[in-house]
mmCIF file of C-alpha atoms and ligand atoms in Angstrom:
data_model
loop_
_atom_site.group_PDB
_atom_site.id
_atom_site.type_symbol
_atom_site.label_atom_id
_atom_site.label_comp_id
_atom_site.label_asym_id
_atom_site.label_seq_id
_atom_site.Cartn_x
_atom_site.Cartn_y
_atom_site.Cartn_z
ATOM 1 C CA UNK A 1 9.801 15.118 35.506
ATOM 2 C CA UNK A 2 10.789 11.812 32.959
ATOM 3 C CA UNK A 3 11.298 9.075 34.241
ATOM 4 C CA UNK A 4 13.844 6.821 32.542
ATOM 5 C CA UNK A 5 12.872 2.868 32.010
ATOM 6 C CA UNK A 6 15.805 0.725 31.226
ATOM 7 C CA UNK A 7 15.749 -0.778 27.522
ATOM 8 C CA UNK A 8 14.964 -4.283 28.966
ATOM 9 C CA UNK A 9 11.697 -2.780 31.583
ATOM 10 C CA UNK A 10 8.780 -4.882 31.139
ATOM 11 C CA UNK A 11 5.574 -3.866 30.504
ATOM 12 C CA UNK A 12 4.660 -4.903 33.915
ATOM 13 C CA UNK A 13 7.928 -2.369 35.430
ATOM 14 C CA UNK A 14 6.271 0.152 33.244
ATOM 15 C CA UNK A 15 2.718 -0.210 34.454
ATOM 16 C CA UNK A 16 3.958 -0.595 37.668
ATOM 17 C CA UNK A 17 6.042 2.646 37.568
ATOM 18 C CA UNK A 18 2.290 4.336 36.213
ATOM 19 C CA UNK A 19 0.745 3.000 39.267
ATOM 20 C CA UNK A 20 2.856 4.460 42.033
ATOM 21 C CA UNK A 21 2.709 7.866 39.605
ATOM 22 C CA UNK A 22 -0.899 7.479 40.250
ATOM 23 C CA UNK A 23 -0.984 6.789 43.398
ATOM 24 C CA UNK A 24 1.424 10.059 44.522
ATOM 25 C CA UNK A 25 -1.395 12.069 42.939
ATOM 26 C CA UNK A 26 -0.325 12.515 39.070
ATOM 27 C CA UNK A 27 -0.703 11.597 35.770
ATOM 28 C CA UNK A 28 1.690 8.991 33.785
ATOM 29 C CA UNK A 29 2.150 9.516 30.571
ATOM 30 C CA UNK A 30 4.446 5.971 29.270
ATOM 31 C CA UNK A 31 6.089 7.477 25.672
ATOM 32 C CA UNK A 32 7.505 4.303 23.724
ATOM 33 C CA UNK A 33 10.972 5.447 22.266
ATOM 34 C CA UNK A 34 13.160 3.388 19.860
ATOM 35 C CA UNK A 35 15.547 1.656 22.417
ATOM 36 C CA UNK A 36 13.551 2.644 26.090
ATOM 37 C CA UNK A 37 10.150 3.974 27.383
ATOM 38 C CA UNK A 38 9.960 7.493 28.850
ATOM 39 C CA UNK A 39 7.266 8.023 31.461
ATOM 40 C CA UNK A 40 6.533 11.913 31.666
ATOM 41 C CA UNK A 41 4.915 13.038 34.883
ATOM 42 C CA UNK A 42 1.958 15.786 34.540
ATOM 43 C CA UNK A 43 -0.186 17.571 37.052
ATOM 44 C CA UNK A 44 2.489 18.247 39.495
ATOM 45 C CA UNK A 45 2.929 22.171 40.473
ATOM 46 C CA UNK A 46 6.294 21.761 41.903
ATOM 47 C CA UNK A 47 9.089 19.413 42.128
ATOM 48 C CA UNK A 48 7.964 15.691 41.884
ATOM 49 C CA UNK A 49 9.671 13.379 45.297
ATOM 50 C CA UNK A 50 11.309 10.804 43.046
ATOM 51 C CA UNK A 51 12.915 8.945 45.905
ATOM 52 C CA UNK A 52 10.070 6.221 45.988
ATOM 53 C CA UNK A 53 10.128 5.851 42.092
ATOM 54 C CA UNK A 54 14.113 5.717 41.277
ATOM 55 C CA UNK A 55 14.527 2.302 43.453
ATOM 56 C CA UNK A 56 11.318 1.317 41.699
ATOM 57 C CA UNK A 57 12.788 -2.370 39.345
ATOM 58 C CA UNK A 58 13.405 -0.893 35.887
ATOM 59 C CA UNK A 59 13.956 2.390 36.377
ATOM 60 C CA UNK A 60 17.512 3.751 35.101
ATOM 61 C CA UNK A 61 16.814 7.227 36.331
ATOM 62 C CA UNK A 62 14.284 10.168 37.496
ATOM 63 C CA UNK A 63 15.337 13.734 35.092
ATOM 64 C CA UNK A 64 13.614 17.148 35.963
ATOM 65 C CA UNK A 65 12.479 18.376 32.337
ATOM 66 C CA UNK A 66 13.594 21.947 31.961
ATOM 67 C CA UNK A 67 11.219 22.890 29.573
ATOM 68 C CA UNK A 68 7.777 24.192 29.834
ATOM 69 C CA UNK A 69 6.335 21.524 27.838
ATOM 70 C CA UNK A 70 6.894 18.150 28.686
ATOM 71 C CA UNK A 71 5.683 15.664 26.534
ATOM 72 C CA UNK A 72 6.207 17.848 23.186
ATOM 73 C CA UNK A 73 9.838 18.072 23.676
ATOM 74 C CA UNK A 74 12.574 15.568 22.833
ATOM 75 C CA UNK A 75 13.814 15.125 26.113
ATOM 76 C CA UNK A 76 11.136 12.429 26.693
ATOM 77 C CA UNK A 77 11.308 11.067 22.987
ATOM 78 C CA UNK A 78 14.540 11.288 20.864
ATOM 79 C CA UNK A 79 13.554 9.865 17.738
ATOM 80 C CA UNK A 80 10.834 11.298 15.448
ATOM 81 C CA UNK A 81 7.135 10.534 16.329
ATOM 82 C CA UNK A 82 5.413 8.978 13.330
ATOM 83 C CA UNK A 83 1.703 9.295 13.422
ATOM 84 C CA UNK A 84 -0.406 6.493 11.825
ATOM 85 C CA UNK A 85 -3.315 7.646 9.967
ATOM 86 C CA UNK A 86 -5.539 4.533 8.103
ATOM 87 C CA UNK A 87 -7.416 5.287 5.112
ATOM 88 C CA UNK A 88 -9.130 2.258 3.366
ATOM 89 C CA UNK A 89 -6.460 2.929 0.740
ATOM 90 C CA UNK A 90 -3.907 1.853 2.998
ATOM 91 C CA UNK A 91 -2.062 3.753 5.675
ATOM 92 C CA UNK A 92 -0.786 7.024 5.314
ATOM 93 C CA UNK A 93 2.180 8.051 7.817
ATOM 94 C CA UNK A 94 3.436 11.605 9.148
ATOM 95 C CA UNK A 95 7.116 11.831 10.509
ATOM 96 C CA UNK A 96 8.344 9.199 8.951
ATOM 97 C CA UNK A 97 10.566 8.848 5.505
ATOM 98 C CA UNK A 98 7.023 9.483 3.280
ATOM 99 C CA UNK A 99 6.378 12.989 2.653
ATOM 100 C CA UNK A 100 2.398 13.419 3.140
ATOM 101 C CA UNK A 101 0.068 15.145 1.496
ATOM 102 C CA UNK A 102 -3.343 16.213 1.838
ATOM 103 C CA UNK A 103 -5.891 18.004 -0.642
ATOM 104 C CA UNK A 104 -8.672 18.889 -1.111
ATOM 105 C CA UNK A 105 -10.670 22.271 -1.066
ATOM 106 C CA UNK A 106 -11.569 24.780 1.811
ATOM 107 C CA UNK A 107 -14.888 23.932 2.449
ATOM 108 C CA UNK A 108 -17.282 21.496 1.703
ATOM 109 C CA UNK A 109 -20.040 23.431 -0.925
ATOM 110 C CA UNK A 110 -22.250 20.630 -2.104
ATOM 111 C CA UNK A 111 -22.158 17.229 -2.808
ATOM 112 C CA UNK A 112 -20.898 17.471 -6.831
ATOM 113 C CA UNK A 113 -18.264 20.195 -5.747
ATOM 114 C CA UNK A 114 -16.507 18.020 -3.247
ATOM 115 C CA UNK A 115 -17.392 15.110 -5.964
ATOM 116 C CA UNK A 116 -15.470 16.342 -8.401
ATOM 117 C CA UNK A 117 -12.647 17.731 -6.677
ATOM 118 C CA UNK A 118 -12.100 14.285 -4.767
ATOM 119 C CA UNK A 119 -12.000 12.316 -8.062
ATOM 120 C CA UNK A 120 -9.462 14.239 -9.158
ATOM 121 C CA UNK A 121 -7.195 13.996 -6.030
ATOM 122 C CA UNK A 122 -7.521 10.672 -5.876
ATOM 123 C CA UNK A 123 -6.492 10.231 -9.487
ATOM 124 C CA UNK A 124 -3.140 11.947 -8.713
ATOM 125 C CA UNK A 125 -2.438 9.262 -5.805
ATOM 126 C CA UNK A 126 -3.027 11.488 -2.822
ATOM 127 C CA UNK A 127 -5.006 9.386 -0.439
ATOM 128 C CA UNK A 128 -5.929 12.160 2.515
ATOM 129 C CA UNK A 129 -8.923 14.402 1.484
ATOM 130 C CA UNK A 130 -9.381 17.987 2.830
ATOM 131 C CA UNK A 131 -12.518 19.835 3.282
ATOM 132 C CA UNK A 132 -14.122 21.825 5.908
ATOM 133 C CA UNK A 133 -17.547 21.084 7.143
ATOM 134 C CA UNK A 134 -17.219 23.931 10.197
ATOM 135 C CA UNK A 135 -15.717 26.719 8.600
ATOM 136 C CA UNK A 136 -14.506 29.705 11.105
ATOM 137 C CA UNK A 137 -14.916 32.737 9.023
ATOM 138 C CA UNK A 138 -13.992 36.329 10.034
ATOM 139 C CA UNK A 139 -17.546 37.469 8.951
ATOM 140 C CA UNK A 140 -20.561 36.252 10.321
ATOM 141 C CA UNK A 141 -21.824 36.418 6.742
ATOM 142 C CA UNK A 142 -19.913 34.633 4.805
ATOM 143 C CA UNK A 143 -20.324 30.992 3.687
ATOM 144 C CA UNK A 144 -20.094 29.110 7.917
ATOM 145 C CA UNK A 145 -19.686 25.290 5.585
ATOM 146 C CA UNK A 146 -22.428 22.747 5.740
ATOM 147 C CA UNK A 147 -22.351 21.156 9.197
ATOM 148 C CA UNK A 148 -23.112 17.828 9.639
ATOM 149 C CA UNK A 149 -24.543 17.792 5.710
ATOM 150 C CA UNK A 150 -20.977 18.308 4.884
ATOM 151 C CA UNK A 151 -19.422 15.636 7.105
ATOM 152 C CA UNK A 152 -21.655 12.802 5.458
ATOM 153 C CA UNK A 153 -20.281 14.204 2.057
ATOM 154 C CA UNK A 154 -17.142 13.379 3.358
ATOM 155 C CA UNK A 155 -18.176 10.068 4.927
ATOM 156 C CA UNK A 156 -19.396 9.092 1.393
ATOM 157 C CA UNK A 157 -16.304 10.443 -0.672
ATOM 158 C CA UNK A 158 -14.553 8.428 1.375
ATOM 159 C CA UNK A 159 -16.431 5.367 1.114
ATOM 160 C CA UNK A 160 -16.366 5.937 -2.774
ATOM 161 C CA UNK A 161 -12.908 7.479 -3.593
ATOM 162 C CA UNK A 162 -11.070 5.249 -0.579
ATOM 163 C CA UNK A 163 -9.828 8.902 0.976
ATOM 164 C CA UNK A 164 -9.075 9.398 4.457
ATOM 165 C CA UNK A 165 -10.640 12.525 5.789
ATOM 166 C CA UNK A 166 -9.370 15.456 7.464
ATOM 167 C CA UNK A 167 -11.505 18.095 8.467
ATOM 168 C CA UNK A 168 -11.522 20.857 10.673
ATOM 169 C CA UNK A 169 -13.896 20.792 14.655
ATOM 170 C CA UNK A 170 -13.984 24.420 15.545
ATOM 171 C CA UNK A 171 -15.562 23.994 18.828
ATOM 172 C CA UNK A 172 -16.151 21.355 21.476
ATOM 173 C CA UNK A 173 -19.792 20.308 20.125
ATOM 174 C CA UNK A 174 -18.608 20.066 16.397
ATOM 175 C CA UNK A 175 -15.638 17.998 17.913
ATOM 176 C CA UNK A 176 -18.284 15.396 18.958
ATOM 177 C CA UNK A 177 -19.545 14.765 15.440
ATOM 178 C CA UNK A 178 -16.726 15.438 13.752
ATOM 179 C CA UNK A 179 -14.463 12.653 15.471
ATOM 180 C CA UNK A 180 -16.913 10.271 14.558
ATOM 181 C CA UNK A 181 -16.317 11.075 10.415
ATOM 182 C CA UNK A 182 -12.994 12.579 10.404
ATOM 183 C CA UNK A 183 -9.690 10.137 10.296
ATOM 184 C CA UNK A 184 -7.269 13.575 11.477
ATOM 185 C CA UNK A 185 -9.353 16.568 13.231
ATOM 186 C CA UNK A 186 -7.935 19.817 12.487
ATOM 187 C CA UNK A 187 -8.111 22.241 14.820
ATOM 188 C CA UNK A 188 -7.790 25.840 13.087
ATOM 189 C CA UNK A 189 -5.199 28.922 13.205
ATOM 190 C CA UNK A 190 -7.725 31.189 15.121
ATOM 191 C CA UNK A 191 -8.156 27.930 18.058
ATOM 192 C CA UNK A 192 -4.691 27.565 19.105
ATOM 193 C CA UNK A 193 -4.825 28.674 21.884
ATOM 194 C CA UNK A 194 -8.825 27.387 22.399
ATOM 195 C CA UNK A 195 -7.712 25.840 25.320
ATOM 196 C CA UNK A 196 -10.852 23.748 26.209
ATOM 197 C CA UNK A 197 -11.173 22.489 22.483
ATOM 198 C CA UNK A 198 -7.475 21.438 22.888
ATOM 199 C CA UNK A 199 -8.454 19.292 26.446
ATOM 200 C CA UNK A 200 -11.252 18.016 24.084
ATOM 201 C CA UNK A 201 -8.844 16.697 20.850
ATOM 202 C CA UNK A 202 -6.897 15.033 23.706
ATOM 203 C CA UNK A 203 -9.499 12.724 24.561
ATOM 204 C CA UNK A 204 -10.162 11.773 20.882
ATOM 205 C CA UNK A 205 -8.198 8.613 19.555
ATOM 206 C CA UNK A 206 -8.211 10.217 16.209
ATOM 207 C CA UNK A 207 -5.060 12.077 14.829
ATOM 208 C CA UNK A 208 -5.001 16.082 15.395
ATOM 209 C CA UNK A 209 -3.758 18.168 13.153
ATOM 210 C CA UNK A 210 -3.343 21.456 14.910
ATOM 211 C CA UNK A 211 -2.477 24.477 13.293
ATOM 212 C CA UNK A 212 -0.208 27.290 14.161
ATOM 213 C CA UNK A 213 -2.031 30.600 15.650
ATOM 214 C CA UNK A 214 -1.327 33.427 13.330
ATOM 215 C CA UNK A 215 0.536 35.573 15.652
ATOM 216 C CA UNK A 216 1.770 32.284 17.647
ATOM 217 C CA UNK A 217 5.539 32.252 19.026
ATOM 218 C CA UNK A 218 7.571 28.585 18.691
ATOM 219 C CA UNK A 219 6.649 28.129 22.320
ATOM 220 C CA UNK A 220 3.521 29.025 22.397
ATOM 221 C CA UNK A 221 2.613 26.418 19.240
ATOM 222 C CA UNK A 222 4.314 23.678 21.092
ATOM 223 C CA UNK A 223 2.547 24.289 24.444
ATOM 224 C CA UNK A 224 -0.673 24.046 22.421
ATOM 225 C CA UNK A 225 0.418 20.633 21.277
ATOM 226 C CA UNK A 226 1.001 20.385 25.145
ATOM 227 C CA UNK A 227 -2.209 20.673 26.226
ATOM 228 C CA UNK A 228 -3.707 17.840 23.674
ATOM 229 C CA UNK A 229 -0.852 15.524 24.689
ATOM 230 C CA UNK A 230 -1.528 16.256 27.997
ATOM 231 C CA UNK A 231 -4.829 14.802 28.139
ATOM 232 C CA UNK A 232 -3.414 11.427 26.582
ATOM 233 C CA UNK A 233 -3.677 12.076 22.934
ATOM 234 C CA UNK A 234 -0.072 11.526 21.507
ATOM 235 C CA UNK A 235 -1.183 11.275 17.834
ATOM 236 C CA UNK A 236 -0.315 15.383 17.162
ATOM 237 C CA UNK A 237 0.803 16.852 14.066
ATOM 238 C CA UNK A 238 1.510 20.169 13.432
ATOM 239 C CA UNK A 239 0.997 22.507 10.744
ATOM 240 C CA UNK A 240 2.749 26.016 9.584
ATOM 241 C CA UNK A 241 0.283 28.043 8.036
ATOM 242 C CA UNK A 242 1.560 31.530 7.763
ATOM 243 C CA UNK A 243 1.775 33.868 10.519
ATOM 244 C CA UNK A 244 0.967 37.980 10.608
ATOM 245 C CA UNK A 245 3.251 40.340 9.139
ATOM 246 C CA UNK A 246 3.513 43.739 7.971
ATOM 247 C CA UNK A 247 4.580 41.922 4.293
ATOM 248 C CA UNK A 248 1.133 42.768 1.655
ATOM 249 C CA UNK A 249 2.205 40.529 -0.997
ATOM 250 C CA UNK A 250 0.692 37.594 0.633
ATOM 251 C CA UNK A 251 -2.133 37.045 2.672
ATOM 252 C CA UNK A 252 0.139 35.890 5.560
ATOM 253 C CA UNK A 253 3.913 34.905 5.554
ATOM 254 C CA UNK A 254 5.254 31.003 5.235
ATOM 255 C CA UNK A 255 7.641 30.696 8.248
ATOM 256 C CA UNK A 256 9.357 28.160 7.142
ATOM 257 C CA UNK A 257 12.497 28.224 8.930
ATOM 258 C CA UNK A 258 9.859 27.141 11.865
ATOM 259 C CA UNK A 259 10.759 23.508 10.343
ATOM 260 C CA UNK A 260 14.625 23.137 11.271
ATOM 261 C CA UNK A 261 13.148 24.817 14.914
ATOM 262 C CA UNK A 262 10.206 22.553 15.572
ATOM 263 C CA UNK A 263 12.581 19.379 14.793
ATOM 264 C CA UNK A 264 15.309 20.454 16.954
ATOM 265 C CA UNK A 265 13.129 20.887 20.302
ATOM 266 C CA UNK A 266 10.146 18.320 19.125
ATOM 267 C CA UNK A 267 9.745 14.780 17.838
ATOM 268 C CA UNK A 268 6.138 15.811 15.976
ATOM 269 C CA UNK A 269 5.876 15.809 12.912
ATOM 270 C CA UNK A 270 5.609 19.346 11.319
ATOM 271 C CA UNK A 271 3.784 19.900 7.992
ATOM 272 C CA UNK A 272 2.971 22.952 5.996
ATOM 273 C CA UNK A 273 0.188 25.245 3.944
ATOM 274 C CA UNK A 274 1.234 26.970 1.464
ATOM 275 C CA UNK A 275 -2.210 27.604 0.374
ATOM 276 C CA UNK A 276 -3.169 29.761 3.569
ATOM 277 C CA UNK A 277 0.865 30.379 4.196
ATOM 278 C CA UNK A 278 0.139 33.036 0.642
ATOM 279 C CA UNK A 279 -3.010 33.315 -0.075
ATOM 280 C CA UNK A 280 -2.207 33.238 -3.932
ATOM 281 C CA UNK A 281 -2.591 31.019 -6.394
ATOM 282 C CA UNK A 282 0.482 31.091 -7.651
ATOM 283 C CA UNK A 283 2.943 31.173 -5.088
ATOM 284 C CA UNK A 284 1.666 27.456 -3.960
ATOM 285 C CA UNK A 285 3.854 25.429 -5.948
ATOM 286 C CA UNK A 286 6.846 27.376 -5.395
ATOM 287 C CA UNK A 287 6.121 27.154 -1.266
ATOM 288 C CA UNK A 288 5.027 23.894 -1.372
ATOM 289 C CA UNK A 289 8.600 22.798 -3.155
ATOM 290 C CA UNK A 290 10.335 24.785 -0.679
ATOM 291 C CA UNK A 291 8.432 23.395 2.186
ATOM 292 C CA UNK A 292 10.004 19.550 1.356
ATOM 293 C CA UNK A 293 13.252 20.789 0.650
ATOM 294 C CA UNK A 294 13.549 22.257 4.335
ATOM 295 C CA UNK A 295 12.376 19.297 5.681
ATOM 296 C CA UNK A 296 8.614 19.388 6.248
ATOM 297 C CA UNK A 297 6.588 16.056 6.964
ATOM 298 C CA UNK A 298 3.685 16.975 4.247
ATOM 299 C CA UNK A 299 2.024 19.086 2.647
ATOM 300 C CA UNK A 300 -2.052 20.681 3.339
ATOM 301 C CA UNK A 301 -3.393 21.969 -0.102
ATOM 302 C CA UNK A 302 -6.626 23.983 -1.198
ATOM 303 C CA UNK A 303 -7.525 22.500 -4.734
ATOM 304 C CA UNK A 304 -10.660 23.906 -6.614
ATOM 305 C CA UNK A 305 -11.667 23.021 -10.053
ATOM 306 C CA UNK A 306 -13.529 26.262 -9.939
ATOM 307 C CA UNK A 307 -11.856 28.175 -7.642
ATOM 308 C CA UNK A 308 -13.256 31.657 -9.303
ATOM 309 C CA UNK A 309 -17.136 30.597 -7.954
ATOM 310 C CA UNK A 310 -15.299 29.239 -4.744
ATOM 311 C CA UNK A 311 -17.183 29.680 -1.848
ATOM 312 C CA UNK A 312 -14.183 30.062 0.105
ATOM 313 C CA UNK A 313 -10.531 30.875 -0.447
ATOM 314 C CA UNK A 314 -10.637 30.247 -4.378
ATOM 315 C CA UNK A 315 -7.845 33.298 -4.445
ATOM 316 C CA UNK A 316 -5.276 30.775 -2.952
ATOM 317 C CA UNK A 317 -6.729 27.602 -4.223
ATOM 318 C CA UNK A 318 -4.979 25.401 -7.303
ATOM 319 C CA UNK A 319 -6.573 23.818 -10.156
ATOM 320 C CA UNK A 320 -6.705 20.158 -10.141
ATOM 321 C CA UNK A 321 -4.406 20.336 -12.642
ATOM 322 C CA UNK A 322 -1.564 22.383 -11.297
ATOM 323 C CA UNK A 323 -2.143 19.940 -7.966
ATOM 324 C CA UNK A 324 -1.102 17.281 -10.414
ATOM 325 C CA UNK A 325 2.284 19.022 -11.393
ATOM 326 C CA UNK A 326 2.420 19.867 -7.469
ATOM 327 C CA UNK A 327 2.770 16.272 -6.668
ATOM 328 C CA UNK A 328 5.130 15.862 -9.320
ATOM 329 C CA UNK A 329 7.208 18.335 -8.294
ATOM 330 C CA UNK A 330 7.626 17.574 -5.216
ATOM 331 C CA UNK A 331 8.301 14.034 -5.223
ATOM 332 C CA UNK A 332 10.870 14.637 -7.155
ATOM 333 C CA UNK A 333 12.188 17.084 -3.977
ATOM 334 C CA UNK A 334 11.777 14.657 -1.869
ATOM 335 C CA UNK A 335 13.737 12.031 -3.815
ATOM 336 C CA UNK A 336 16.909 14.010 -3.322
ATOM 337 C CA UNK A 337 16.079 14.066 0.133
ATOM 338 C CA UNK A 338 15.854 10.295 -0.005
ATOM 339 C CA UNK A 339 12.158 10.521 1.390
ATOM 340 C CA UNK A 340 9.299 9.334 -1.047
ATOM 341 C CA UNK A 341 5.476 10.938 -0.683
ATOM 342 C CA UNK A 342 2.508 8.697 0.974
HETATM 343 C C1 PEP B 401 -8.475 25.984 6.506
HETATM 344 O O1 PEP B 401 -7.636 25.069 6.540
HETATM 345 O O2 PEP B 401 -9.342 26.113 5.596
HETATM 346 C C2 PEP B 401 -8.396 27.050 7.546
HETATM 347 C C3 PEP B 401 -9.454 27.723 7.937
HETATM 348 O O3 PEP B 401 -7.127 27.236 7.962
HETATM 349 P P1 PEP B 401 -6.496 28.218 9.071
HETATM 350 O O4 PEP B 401 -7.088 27.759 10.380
HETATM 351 O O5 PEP B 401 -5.037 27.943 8.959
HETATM 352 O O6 PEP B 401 -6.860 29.620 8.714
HETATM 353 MN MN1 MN B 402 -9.248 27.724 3.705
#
């Protein structure tokens, strides 16, 4: 259920409107919008008795959402959500006209690795740093990333460099620390549908960057957005990152025609990895260029300036150098788009 605030309400209507939401035993959830303020009703089972709410003073109308998610969807928000991320160089916006992009490589090694990779970055104007501190690997064996060792790498890179930081919490304790270093928290491919880490990102105030399952539908992405907004955290942004299928000439395949889909039933912004989306080097730049011409919001890169000794993913991961002609390239796209990158 949405209620519909006229484009005068006040504040006080609004809060008001909250209260008596409250009060019948559910949760409010007030969604600014361009000309009025949505209020989305959660934690009802059935049909919500609007009666007491529609005569309530600046209320235009009570509207039964179809959908299964309700605060994801554009029936509560038309316009597109921008989500505000500051980095002390200045703040760097998703869903907006600026094409985003973030870099950096998989994991966090050692201190000189992420160094040197974060110099360069920096140098090509990028001002969001990737790097995982938690990595979830599919053997117990492999490089796991440097914990909390890794996340005050990242606190100093961005201290020195002036990068924001995104980095990945792969379960509810790692979400404790990183929230408290990270400016977006990624949440991974393989935690989707981690339902209690997604409860957990919504009571951050940081940006989430949640990733698409590898075998997730459209719906079920979105309902994992769902469950983050749900819990009050309306600072989502999703990312395509390749799904399952029987295709061997790439590690996964870039669904990118998920772009036109997400921004027809969502007002998130949607961005894209090509570097997991192929899983080889050089079919980044081509699916990164692609990416911004169908529309995405950004772009999440793997960048190594040794990706050969790379303790993780150095198969898909691009020289600093061809990240360079990456950013080139793709400003340029999104020129003729009449969008500029942030
Ligand atoms: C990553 O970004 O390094 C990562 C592990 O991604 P995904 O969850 O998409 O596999
Ligand atoms: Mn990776």
């Amino acid at each position: 259920m949405l209620v519909v605030m006229q484009s005068n309400a006040t504040e006080e209507q609004v809060r008001a409107v909250c209260q008596r939401i409250e009060a019948l035993g559910f949760r409010p959830h007030p969604i600014p919008g361009a000309g009025r303020t949505a209020i989305g009703i959660t934690g009802n089972s059935g049909a919500v008795d609007t009666s007491s709410l529609e005569s309530m003073p600046g209320v235009v109308e009570c509207i039964p959402v179809s959908k299964p998610y309700k605060l994801v969807g554009r029936d509560i928000k038309e316009e597109n959500t921008i989500v505000r991320v500051p980095t002390p160089s200045g703040e760097v916006t998703f869903g907006g006209k600026a094409v985003a992009v973030v870099a950096g490589p998989c994991a966090i090694e050692t201190r000189e690795q992420a160094f040197t990779i974060a110099e360069r970055i920096r140098a090509s104007g990028t001002r969001l740093f990737r790097g995982g501190a938690y990595k979830p690997r599919t053997s117990p064996y492999t490089f796991q990333g440097l914990g909390e060792e890794g996340l005050r790498i990242l606190a100093d890179i961005r201290e020195k460099f002036g990068l924001g930081i995104v980095t990945e919490a792969i379960d509810n304790d790692s979400l404790d620390l990183v929230e408290r270093y990270a400016d977006v928290i990624q949440i991974g491919a393989r935690n989707m549908q981690n339902f209690s880490l997604l409860k957990r990102a919504g009571h951050t105030r940081k940006a989430v960057l949640l990733k698409r399952g590898m075998s997730a539908t459209l719906d079920e992405f979105l309902m994992a957005a769902e469950y983050v907004m749900s819990e009050g955290n309306y600072q989502v942004i999703l990312c395509e990152r390749g799904v399952r299928t029987f295709a061997d000439h790439t590690r996964n395949t870039l669904d990118l025609s998920v772009i036109p889909a997400v921004q027809r039933l969502s007002h998130l912004p949607i961005v894209v990895d090509p570097s997991h989306g192929t899983g080889r080097r050089n079919k980044v730049l081509p699916l990164s260029r692609a990416a911004v011409a169908a529309g995405a919001d950004g772009l999440l890169v793997e960048v190594h300036h040794d990706p050969a000794h790379a303790l993780s993913d150095g198969p898909q991961s691009i020289l600093p150098e061809e990240f360079d002609q990456l950013v080139r390239e793709v400003r340029a796209i999104a020129a003729v788009l009449g969008r500029t990158l942030n």
